[in-house]
Amino acid sequence: MRRLFSLFPVLALAVATLSAPVSADEASLFKALKGGGHVALIRHALAPGTGDPDNFELGKCETQRNLSDEGRAQAQRMGEKLRVNGLAQAFVYSSQWCRCLDTARLMALGPVTEIPQLNSLYRHPERRESQTRDLRDWIAAQREDAPLVLVTHQFTINGIVGEYTKSGEIVVARRDRDGSLTVVGTIETN
């Protein structure tokens, strides 16, 4: 019974998050995402710490920095906020890091596809230029008539659009004809 009562604050916060009206700015961002020609660049949900342990191995979550319980709940809230605002399904792509894959899957917007262009640049600043170019080229080749959601890392988002983001923050960018991205706004999902 005590466990049930401890869930009430969490449930109350979830209901308040979902029922809270979005600002006019956020409403226009959701409309842009639904209309195509835009991309949602999402920094993975809360995963306490910085970087990854020295024994990091791609594909082995136990060697990586992972989502906390709060991060998993945040990822679910992100997905719910997108769905409530009309983005029920999207093409969802993720970094191959477990914290990004978990964020993308918990958002529940559709099947998640891993792509290396979204991988972390934290320990590999020498790859920033080439990986950013590859990511821009990849984005330019994607359909423009459907929502495109990319779950990635702080340094990857910064490399492609020059924005610094918080965990779980969504950067909405317009896909320009020359393959570049122009930030039109951000959506917070804390």
CSV table of N, CA and C in Angstrom, one decimal, residues 37 50 65 70 73 79-80 121 132 134 143 157 169 173-174:
chain,number,residue,atom,x,y,z
A,37,GLY,N,9.5,18.4,-43.8
A,37,GLY,CA,10.5,19.4,-44.1
A,37,GLY,C,11.3,19.9,-42.8
A,50,THR,N,29.1,11.8,-17.1
A,50,THR,CA,29.6,12.4,-18.3
A,50,THR,C,30.4,11.4,-19.1
A,65,ARG,N,27.2,4.4,-19.9
A,65,ARG,CA,26.4,5.2,-19.0
A,65,ARG,C,25.0,5.1,-19.6
A,70,GLU,N,14.7,8.1,-13.6
A,70,GLU,CA,14.1,9.5,-14.0
A,70,GLU,C,14.3,9.7,-15.5
A,73,ALA,N,11.6,7.6,-17.3
A,73,ALA,CA,10.3,8.3,-17.2
A,73,ALA,C,10.3,9.6,-18.1
A,79,GLY,N,7.8,11.1,-25.5
A,79,GLY,CA,7.0,10.5,-26.5
A,79,GLY,C,5.5,10.9,-26.3
A,80,GLU,N,5.0,10.9,-25.1
A,80,GLU,CA,3.6,11.2,-24.8
A,80,GLU,C,3.4,12.7,-25.2
A,121,LEU,N,30.3,12.0,-30.3
A,121,LEU,CA,31.5,12.6,-30.7
A,121,LEU,C,32.4,13.0,-29.5
A,132,THR,N,29.7,15.0,-39.0
A,132,THR,CA,28.6,16.0,-39.2
A,132,THR,C,28.3,16.1,-40.7
A,134,ASP,N,28.6,13.7,-43.0
A,134,ASP,CA,27.9,12.5,-43.3
A,134,ASP,C,26.4,12.6,-42.8
A,143,ARG,N,13.1,11.3,-46.7
A,143,ARG,CA,11.8,11.9,-47.1
A,143,ARG,C,11.5,13.1,-46.4
A,157,ILE,N,24.5,17.0,-31.7
A,157,ILE,CA,23.6,18.1,-32.0
A,157,ILE,C,24.3,19.4,-32.1
A,169,GLU,N,15.9,17.4,-24.3
A,169,GLU,CA,15.5,18.6,-25.0
A,169,GLU,C,15.4,18.3,-26.5
A,173,ALA,N,14.5,21.7,-36.3
A,173,ALA,CA,15.2,22.4,-37.4
A,173,ALA,C,14.6,22.2,-38.7
A,174,ARG,N,14.6,23.2,-39.5
A,174,ARG,CA,14.1,23.2,-40.9
A,174,ARG,C,15.2,22.6,-41.8
